[in-house]
Amino acid sequence: MVAVVAAEGVNLSLSISLLTFLVLLHLSTSQAPAPPPFSPPFNITHILLDARDFNVAASALQASGVASQFEEFERGVGITLFVPTDLAFASSTNLLRSLPAEKKSLVLKFHALHSYYPLGSLQSIVNPVQPTLATEDTAAGLFTLNITRLSNGSSDVSIATGLVQASITRTVFDQNPLAIFAVSNVLLPKDLFNHTTHTSEAAPPAVQLAGTAPGPGADGRGAVISAGIGTGQRVDSLFWLLIATGLIYLVHSPCPC
């Protein structure tokens, strides 16, 4: 009987201890502050605005929502951005304004590599043809950049799209996993624009050089007139040849009388 009572006492003590632990655990978890929402390590828009001369790029990235996508891509392998200056955007404003929203986003993503490349890595990059974030949105082999070191003996980096060529003018930000470089031109992808899209003037008309014979006119009248003159001269020559032949025949033929 004593053993039973002792056992029940032990069980009661364990139950009280377990209940106390559960109450304390509940109080500690309920009073703990909620963890702050995740925020990326860098704010690309703020970096560009603080660096100055990138107001157009910062506004475009913010308005399109591409800035937040870039900040998500920072995690993992990182991201490298080529950002045109305000002056570079000024020369392409009309061309870009005519694009629909989804194509504007593609152009912005065309300025980003889904890897962290400091300047030294770009200067010694092994494979010059690099896919961009626009490549990931389309298909392999599209929207690629050709990144090479200039052959003039300098350390400058050239970026070619197949349509335009730009160079890195300075490092705006470089802290793993984010690198931002200023570029001299807006990178227009050949997959989106053709070679005549940004040609502002039509080809000038051909200029007649002094002392040369005029060519055929736009309606071909010059050629017709020239051909007519040559044909008429040949007909006249044949006519007078026949007249002369007839006269000779009449002179030398015997008189029938």
CSV table of N, CA and C in Angstrom, one decimal, residues 63-195:
chain,number,residue,atom,x,y,z
A,63,ALA,N,9.9,51.7,-61.0
A,63,ALA,CA,8.6,51.7,-61.6
A,63,ALA,C,8.2,50.4,-62.2
A,64,SER,N,9.2,49.7,-62.8
A,64,SER,CA,8.9,48.4,-63.5
A,64,SER,C,8.9,47.3,-62.5
A,65,GLY,N,9.3,47.4,-61.3
A,65,GLY,CA,9.4,46.3,-60.3
A,65,GLY,C,10.7,45.5,-60.5
A,66,VAL,N,11.5,45.8,-61.5
A,66,VAL,CA,12.7,45.0,-61.8
A,66,VAL,C,13.7,45.2,-60.7
A,67,ALA,N,13.7,46.3,-60.0
A,67,ALA,CA,14.7,46.5,-58.9
A,67,ALA,C,14.5,45.5,-57.8
A,68,SER,N,13.3,45.2,-57.5
A,68,SER,CA,13.0,44.2,-56.4
A,68,SER,C,13.4,42.8,-56.9
A,69,GLN,N,13.3,42.5,-58.2
A,69,GLN,CA,13.7,41.2,-58.7
A,69,GLN,C,15.3,41.1,-58.7
A,70,PHE,N,15.9,42.2,-59.0
A,70,PHE,CA,17.4,42.2,-58.9
A,70,PHE,C,17.8,42.0,-57.5
A,71,GLU,N,17.1,42.5,-56.5
A,71,GLU,CA,17.5,42.4,-55.1
A,71,GLU,C,17.3,40.9,-54.7
A,72,GLU,N,16.3,40.3,-55.2
A,72,GLU,CA,16.1,38.8,-54.9
A,72,GLU,C,17.3,38.0,-55.5
A,73,PHE,N,17.7,38.4,-56.7
A,73,PHE,CA,18.8,37.6,-57.3
A,73,PHE,C,20.1,37.8,-56.7
A,74,GLU,N,20.3,38.8,-55.8
A,74,GLU,CA,21.5,39.0,-55.1
A,74,GLU,C,21.9,37.8,-54.3
A,75,ARG,N,20.9,37.1,-53.7
A,75,ARG,CA,21.2,36.0,-52.9
A,75,ARG,C,21.7,34.8,-53.8
A,76,GLY,N,22.5,34.0,-53.2
A,76,GLY,CA,23.1,32.9,-54.0
A,76,GLY,C,24.3,33.3,-54.6
A,77,VAL,N,24.3,33.2,-56.0
A,77,VAL,CA,25.6,33.5,-56.7
A,77,VAL,C,25.8,35.0,-56.9
A,78,GLY,N,24.8,35.9,-56.6
A,78,GLY,CA,24.9,37.3,-56.8
A,78,GLY,C,24.5,37.8,-58.1
A,79,ILE,N,24.7,39.1,-58.3
A,79,ILE,CA,24.3,39.8,-59.6
A,79,ILE,C,25.2,40.9,-59.9
A,80,THR,N,25.4,41.1,-61.2
A,80,THR,CA,26.2,42.2,-61.8
A,80,THR,C,25.3,43.1,-62.7
A,81,LEU,N,25.3,44.4,-62.4
A,81,LEU,CA,24.5,45.3,-63.2
A,81,LEU,C,25.4,46.3,-64.0
A,82,PHE,N,24.9,46.5,-65.2
A,82,PHE,CA,25.5,47.6,-66.1
A,82,PHE,C,24.5,48.7,-66.2
A,83,VAL,N,24.7,49.8,-65.6
A,83,VAL,CA,23.7,50.9,-65.6
A,83,VAL,C,24.1,52.1,-66.4
A,84,PRO,N,23.3,52.4,-67.4
A,84,PRO,CA,23.6,53.6,-68.2
A,84,PRO,C,23.4,54.9,-67.4
A,85,THR,N,24.2,55.9,-67.7
A,85,THR,CA,24.1,57.1,-67.0
A,85,THR,C,22.9,57.9,-67.6
A,86,ASP,N,22.5,59.0,-67.0
A,86,ASP,CA,21.4,59.8,-67.5
A,86,ASP,C,21.7,60.3,-68.9
A,87,LEU,N,22.9,60.7,-69.1
A,87,LEU,CA,23.3,61.1,-70.5
A,87,LEU,C,23.1,60.1,-71.5
A,88,ALA,N,23.5,58.8,-71.1
A,88,ALA,CA,23.4,57.7,-72.1
A,88,ALA,C,21.9,57.4,-72.4
A,89,PHE,N,21.0,57.5,-71.4
A,89,PHE,CA,19.6,57.3,-71.6
A,89,PHE,C,19.0,58.4,-72.5
A,90,ALA,N,19.5,59.6,-72.4
A,90,ALA,CA,19.0,60.7,-73.2
A,90,ALA,C,18.9,60.4,-74.6
A,91,SER,N,19.9,59.7,-75.2
A,91,SER,CA,20.0,59.5,-76.6
A,91,SER,C,19.1,58.3,-77.0
A,92,SER,N,18.5,57.6,-76.1
A,92,SER,CA,17.6,56.5,-76.5
A,92,SER,C,16.2,56.6,-75.9
A,93,THR,N,15.9,57.8,-75.3
A,93,THR,CA,14.6,58.0,-74.6
A,93,THR,C,13.4,57.7,-75.5
A,94,ASN,N,13.4,58.3,-76.7
A,94,ASN,CA,12.2,58.1,-77.6
A,94,ASN,C,12.1,56.7,-78.0
A,95,LEU,N,13.2,56.0,-78.3
A,95,LEU,CA,13.2,54.6,-78.7
A,95,LEU,C,12.6,53.7,-77.6
A,96,LEU,N,13.0,53.9,-76.4
A,96,LEU,CA,12.6,53.1,-75.2
A,96,LEU,C,11.1,53.4,-74.8
A,97,ARG,N,10.7,54.7,-75.0
A,97,ARG,CA,9.4,55.1,-74.6
A,97,ARG,C,8.3,54.4,-75.4
A,98,SER,N,8.6,54.0,-76.7
A,98,SER,CA,7.6,53.4,-77.5
A,98,SER,C,7.4,51.9,-77.2
A,99,LEU,N,8.2,51.3,-76.4
A,99,LEU,CA,8.1,49.9,-76.1
A,99,LEU,C,7.0,49.6,-75.1
A,100,PRO,N,6.3,48.5,-75.2
A,100,PRO,CA,5.4,48.1,-74.1
A,100,PRO,C,6.1,47.7,-72.9
A,101,ALA,N,5.4,47.6,-71.8
A,101,ALA,CA,6.0,47.4,-70.4
A,101,ALA,C,6.8,46.2,-70.4
A,102,GLU,N,6.3,45.1,-70.9
A,102,GLU,CA,7.1,43.8,-70.8
A,102,GLU,C,8.4,43.9,-71.5
A,103,LYS,N,8.5,44.6,-72.6
A,103,LYS,CA,9.7,44.7,-73.4
A,103,LYS,C,10.7,45.7,-72.7
A,104,LYS,N,10.1,46.7,-72.0
A,104,LYS,CA,11.0,47.6,-71.3
A,104,LYS,C,11.7,46.8,-70.1
A,105,SER,N,10.9,45.9,-69.5
A,105,SER,CA,11.5,45.1,-68.5
A,105,SER,C,12.6,44.2,-69.0
A,106,LEU,N,12.4,43.7,-70.2
A,106,LEU,CA,13.4,42.8,-70.9
A,106,LEU,C,14.7,43.6,-71.1
A,107,VAL,N,14.6,44.9,-71.6
A,107,VAL,CA,15.7,45.7,-71.8
A,107,VAL,C,16.5,46.0,-70.5
A,108,LEU,N,15.8,46.2,-69.4
A,108,LEU,CA,16.4,46.4,-68.1
A,108,LEU,C,17.1,45.2,-67.6
A,109,LYS,N,16.5,44.0,-67.8
A,109,LYS,CA,17.1,42.7,-67.4
A,109,LYS,C,18.3,42.4,-68.3
A,110,PHE,N,18.3,42.9,-69.5
A,110,PHE,CA,19.4,42.7,-70.4
A,110,PHE,C,20.7,43.4,-69.9
A,111,HIS,N,20.6,44.2,-68.9
A,111,HIS,CA,21.7,44.9,-68.3
A,111,HIS,C,22.2,44.2,-67.1
A,112,ALA,N,21.8,43.0,-66.9
A,112,ALA,CA,22.2,42.3,-65.6
A,112,ALA,C,22.7,40.9,-65.9
A,113,LEU,N,23.8,40.5,-65.2
A,113,LEU,CA,24.3,39.1,-65.2
A,113,LEU,C,23.9,38.4,-63.9
A,114,HIS,N,23.5,37.2,-64.0
A,114,HIS,CA,23.1,36.5,-62.8
A,114,HIS,C,24.3,35.8,-62.1
A,115,SER,N,25.3,36.6,-61.9
A,115,SER,CA,26.5,36.2,-61.2
A,115,SER,C,27.2,37.5,-60.7
A,116,TYR,N,28.0,37.3,-59.6
A,116,TYR,CA,28.8,38.5,-59.1
A,116,TYR,C,30.1,38.5,-59.8
A,117,TYR,N,30.4,39.6,-60.6
A,117,TYR,CA,31.6,39.8,-61.3
A,117,TYR,C,32.2,41.1,-60.9
A,118,PRO,N,33.3,41.1,-60.1
A,118,PRO,CA,34.0,42.4,-59.9
A,118,PRO,C,34.7,42.8,-61.1
A,119,LEU,N,35.3,44.0,-61.2
A,119,LEU,CA,35.9,44.5,-62.4
A,119,LEU,C,37.0,43.6,-62.9
A,120,GLY,N,37.8,43.1,-62.0
A,120,GLY,CA,38.9,42.2,-62.4
A,120,GLY,C,38.5,41.0,-63.1
A,121,SER,N,37.3,40.4,-62.6
A,121,SER,CA,36.8,39.2,-63.3
A,121,SER,C,36.3,39.5,-64.7
A,122,LEU,N,35.7,40.7,-64.9
A,122,LEU,CA,35.2,41.1,-66.2
A,122,LEU,C,36.4,41.3,-67.2
A,123,GLN,N,37.5,41.8,-66.6
A,123,GLN,CA,38.7,42.1,-67.5
A,123,GLN,C,39.3,40.8,-67.9
A,124,SER,N,39.1,39.7,-67.2
A,124,SER,CA,39.8,38.4,-67.5
A,124,SER,C,38.7,37.3,-67.8
A,125,ILE,N,37.5,37.7,-68.2
A,125,ILE,CA,36.5,36.7,-68.3
A,125,ILE,C,36.8,35.7,-69.4
A,126,VAL,N,36.6,34.4,-69.2
A,126,VAL,CA,37.0,33.4,-70.1
A,126,VAL,C,36.1,33.3,-71.3
A,127,ASN,N,34.8,33.2,-71.0
A,127,ASN,CA,33.8,33.1,-72.1
A,127,ASN,C,33.2,34.5,-72.3
A,128,PRO,N,33.5,35.2,-73.4
A,128,PRO,CA,33.0,36.5,-73.6
A,128,PRO,C,31.5,36.6,-73.8
A,129,VAL,N,30.8,35.6,-74.3
A,129,VAL,CA,29.4,35.6,-74.5
A,129,VAL,C,28.7,35.2,-73.2
A,130,GLN,N,28.0,36.1,-72.6
A,130,GLN,CA,27.4,35.9,-71.3
A,130,GLN,C,25.8,36.0,-71.4
A,131,PRO,N,25.1,35.0,-70.9
A,131,PRO,CA,23.6,35.2,-70.8
A,131,PRO,C,23.3,36.2,-69.7
A,132,THR,N,22.1,36.9,-69.9
A,132,THR,CA,21.7,37.9,-69.0
A,132,THR,C,20.4,37.4,-68.3
A,133,LEU,N,19.8,38.2,-67.4
A,133,LEU,CA,18.6,37.9,-66.8
A,133,LEU,C,17.4,37.9,-67.8
A,134,ALA,N,17.6,38.6,-68.9
A,134,ALA,CA,16.6,38.6,-70.0
A,134,ALA,C,16.7,37.2,-70.7
A,135,THR,N,17.9,36.6,-70.8
A,135,THR,CA,18.0,35.3,-71.3
A,135,THR,C,17.2,34.3,-70.6
A,136,GLU,N,17.2,34.4,-69.2
A,136,GLU,CA,16.4,33.5,-68.4
A,136,GLU,C,14.9,33.6,-68.6
A,137,ASP,N,14.5,34.8,-69.1
A,137,ASP,CA,13.0,35.1,-69.3
A,137,ASP,C,12.6,34.6,-70.7
A,138,THR,N,13.6,34.4,-71.6
A,138,THR,CA,13.3,34.1,-73.0
A,138,THR,C,13.8,32.7,-73.4
A,139,ALA,N,14.9,32.5,-73.9
A,139,ALA,CA,15.4,31.2,-74.3
A,139,ALA,C,17.0,31.3,-74.4
A,140,ALA,N,17.6,30.1,-74.3
A,140,ALA,CA,19.0,30.1,-74.4
A,140,ALA,C,19.5,30.6,-75.7
A,141,GLY,N,20.6,31.4,-75.7
A,141,GLY,CA,21.2,31.9,-76.9
A,141,GLY,C,20.6,33.3,-77.3
A,142,LEU,N,19.6,33.7,-76.6
A,142,LEU,CA,19.0,35.0,-76.9
A,142,LEU,C,19.4,36.0,-75.8
A,143,PHE,N,19.4,37.3,-76.1
A,143,PHE,CA,19.7,38.4,-75.2
A,143,PHE,C,21.0,38.2,-74.4
A,144,THR,N,22.0,37.9,-75.2
A,144,THR,CA,23.4,37.7,-74.6
A,144,THR,C,24.2,38.9,-74.8
A,145,LEU,N,25.2,39.1,-74.0
A,145,LEU,CA,26.2,40.2,-74.1
A,145,LEU,C,27.6,39.6,-74.4
A,146,ASN,N,28.3,40.4,-75.2
A,146,ASN,CA,29.7,40.0,-75.5
A,146,ASN,C,30.6,40.9,-74.7
A,147,ILE,N,31.3,40.4,-73.7
A,147,ILE,CA,32.1,41.2,-72.8
A,147,ILE,C,33.5,40.9,-73.1
A,148,THR,N,34.3,41.9,-73.4
A,148,THR,CA,35.7,41.7,-73.7
A,148,THR,C,36.5,42.8,-73.2
A,149,ARG,N,37.8,42.6,-73.0
A,149,ARG,CA,38.7,43.6,-72.7
A,149,ARG,C,39.2,44.3,-73.9
A,150,LEU,N,39.3,45.6,-73.9
A,150,LEU,CA,39.7,46.3,-75.1
A,150,LEU,C,41.2,46.0,-75.5
A,151,SER,N,41.4,45.9,-76.8
A,151,SER,CA,42.8,45.5,-77.2
A,151,SER,C,43.7,46.7,-77.4
A,152,ASN,N,43.4,47.8,-76.8
A,152,ASN,CA,44.3,49.0,-76.9
A,152,ASN,C,45.3,49.1,-75.8
A,153,GLY,N,45.5,48.0,-75.0
A,153,GLY,CA,46.4,48.0,-73.9
A,153,GLY,C,45.9,48.5,-72.6
A,154,SER,N,44.7,49.0,-72.6
A,154,SER,CA,44.2,49.6,-71.3
A,154,SER,C,43.4,48.4,-70.6
A,155,SER,N,42.9,48.8,-69.5
A,155,SER,CA,42.1,47.8,-68.7
A,155,SER,C,40.6,48.0,-68.9
A,156,ASP,N,40.2,48.8,-69.9
A,156,ASP,CA,38.8,49.1,-70.2
A,156,ASP,C,38.1,47.8,-70.6
A,157,VAL,N,36.8,47.7,-70.3
A,157,VAL,CA,36.0,46.6,-70.6
A,157,VAL,C,34.9,47.0,-71.6
A,158,SER,N,34.8,46.3,-72.7
A,158,SER,CA,33.8,46.6,-73.8
A,158,SER,C,32.7,45.7,-73.7
A,159,ILE,N,31.5,46.2,-73.9
A,159,ILE,CA,30.2,45.4,-73.8
A,159,ILE,C,29.5,45.6,-75.1
A,160,ALA,N,29.4,44.5,-75.9
A,160,ALA,CA,28.7,44.6,-77.2
A,160,ALA,C,27.4,43.8,-77.2
A,161,THR,N,26.4,44.3,-77.9
A,161,THR,CA,25.1,43.7,-78.0
A,161,THR,C,24.8,43.1,-79.4
A,162,GLY,N,25.7,43.4,-80.4
A,162,GLY,CA,25.4,43.1,-81.7
A,162,GLY,C,24.7,44.2,-82.4
A,163,LEU,N,24.3,45.2,-81.7
A,163,LEU,CA,23.7,46.4,-82.2
A,163,LEU,C,24.4,47.7,-81.8
A,164,VAL,N,24.8,47.7,-80.5
A,164,VAL,CA,25.5,48.9,-80.0
A,164,VAL,C,26.7,48.4,-79.2
A,165,GLN,N,27.7,49.3,-78.9
A,165,GLN,CA,28.8,48.9,-78.1
A,165,GLN,C,29.0,50.0,-77.0
A,166,ALA,N,29.2,49.5,-75.8
A,166,ALA,CA,29.4,50.4,-74.7
A,166,ALA,C,30.7,50.0,-73.9
A,167,SER,N,31.1,50.9,-73.1
A,167,SER,CA,32.3,50.6,-72.2
A,167,SER,C,31.9,50.9,-70.8
A,168,ILE,N,32.6,50.2,-69.9
A,168,ILE,CA,32.4,50.5,-68.4
A,168,ILE,C,33.2,51.8,-68.1
A,169,THR,N,32.5,52.8,-67.6
A,169,THR,CA,33.2,54.1,-67.3
A,169,THR,C,33.6,54.2,-65.9
A,170,ARG,N,33.0,53.5,-64.9
A,170,ARG,CA,33.4,53.5,-63.5
A,170,ARG,C,32.7,52.4,-62.7
A,171,THR,N,33.2,52.1,-61.6
A,171,THR,CA,32.6,51.2,-60.7
A,171,THR,C,31.7,52.0,-59.7
A,172,VAL,N,30.4,51.7,-59.7
A,172,VAL,CA,29.5,52.4,-58.8
A,172,VAL,C,29.4,51.8,-57.5
A,173,PHE,N,29.4,50.4,-57.4
A,173,PHE,CA,29.3,49.7,-56.2
A,173,PHE,C,29.9,48.3,-56.4
A,174,ASP,N,30.6,47.9,-55.4
A,174,ASP,CA,31.2,46.5,-55.5
A,174,ASP,C,31.4,45.9,-54.1
A,175,GLN,N,30.4,45.1,-53.8
A,175,GLN,CA,30.4,44.4,-52.5
A,175,GLN,C,29.7,43.1,-52.7
A,176,ASN,N,30.4,42.0,-52.6
A,176,ASN,CA,29.8,40.7,-52.8
A,176,ASN,C,28.5,40.6,-52.0
A,177,PRO,N,27.4,40.2,-52.6
A,177,PRO,CA,27.1,39.6,-53.9
A,177,PRO,C,26.7,40.6,-55.0
A,178,LEU,N,26.9,41.9,-54.9
A,178,LEU,CA,26.4,42.9,-55.8
A,178,LEU,C,27.5,43.7,-56.4
A,179,ALA,N,27.5,43.8,-57.7
A,179,ALA,CA,28.5,44.7,-58.4
A,179,ALA,C,27.6,45.6,-59.4
A,180,ILE,N,27.9,46.9,-59.4
A,180,ILE,CA,27.2,47.8,-60.2
A,180,ILE,C,28.2,48.7,-61.0
A,181,PHE,N,28.1,48.7,-62.3
A,181,PHE,CA,29.1,49.5,-63.1
A,181,PHE,C,28.3,50.5,-64.0
A,182,ALA,N,28.9,51.6,-64.2
A,182,ALA,CA,28.3,52.6,-65.1
A,182,ALA,C,28.8,52.3,-66.5
A,183,VAL,N,27.9,52.4,-67.5
A,183,VAL,CA,28.2,52.1,-68.9
A,183,VAL,C,27.9,53.4,-69.7
A,184,SER,N,28.6,53.5,-70.9
A,184,SER,CA,28.5,54.7,-71.7
A,184,SER,C,27.3,54.8,-72.6
A,185,ASN,N,26.6,53.6,-72.8
A,185,ASN,CA,25.4,53.6,-73.7
A,185,ASN,C,24.4,52.6,-73.2
A,186,VAL,N,23.2,52.9,-73.6
A,186,VAL,CA,22.1,51.9,-73.2
A,186,VAL,C,22.3,50.7,-74.1
A,187,LEU,N,22.3,49.5,-73.5
A,187,LEU,CA,22.5,48.2,-74.2
A,187,LEU,C,21.2,47.8,-74.8
A,188,LEU,N,21.2,48.0,-76.1
A,188,LEU,CA,20.0,47.6,-76.9
A,188,LEU,C,20.2,46.2,-77.5
A,189,PRO,N,19.3,45.3,-77.1
A,189,PRO,CA,19.5,43.9,-77.6
A,189,PRO,C,19.1,43.8,-79.1
A,190,LYS,N,19.9,43.1,-79.9
A,190,LYS,CA,19.6,42.9,-81.3
A,190,LYS,C,18.4,42.0,-81.4
A,191,ASP,N,18.0,41.2,-80.4
A,191,ASP,CA,16.9,40.3,-80.4
A,191,ASP,C,15.6,41.1,-80.4
A,192,LEU,N,15.7,42.4,-80.0
A,192,LEU,CA,14.5,43.2,-79.8
A,192,LEU,C,14.4,44.4,-80.8
A,193,PHE,N,15.6,44.8,-81.2
A,193,PHE,CA,15.7,45.9,-82.2
A,193,PHE,C,16.4,45.5,-83.4
A,194,ASN,N,16.1,46.0,-84.6
A,194,ASN,CA,16.9,45.7,-85.7
A,194,ASN,C,17.8,46.9,-86.0
A,195,HIS,N,18.6,46.7,-87.1
A,195,HIS,CA,19.7,47.7,-87.3
A,195,HIS,C,19.2,49.0,-87.8
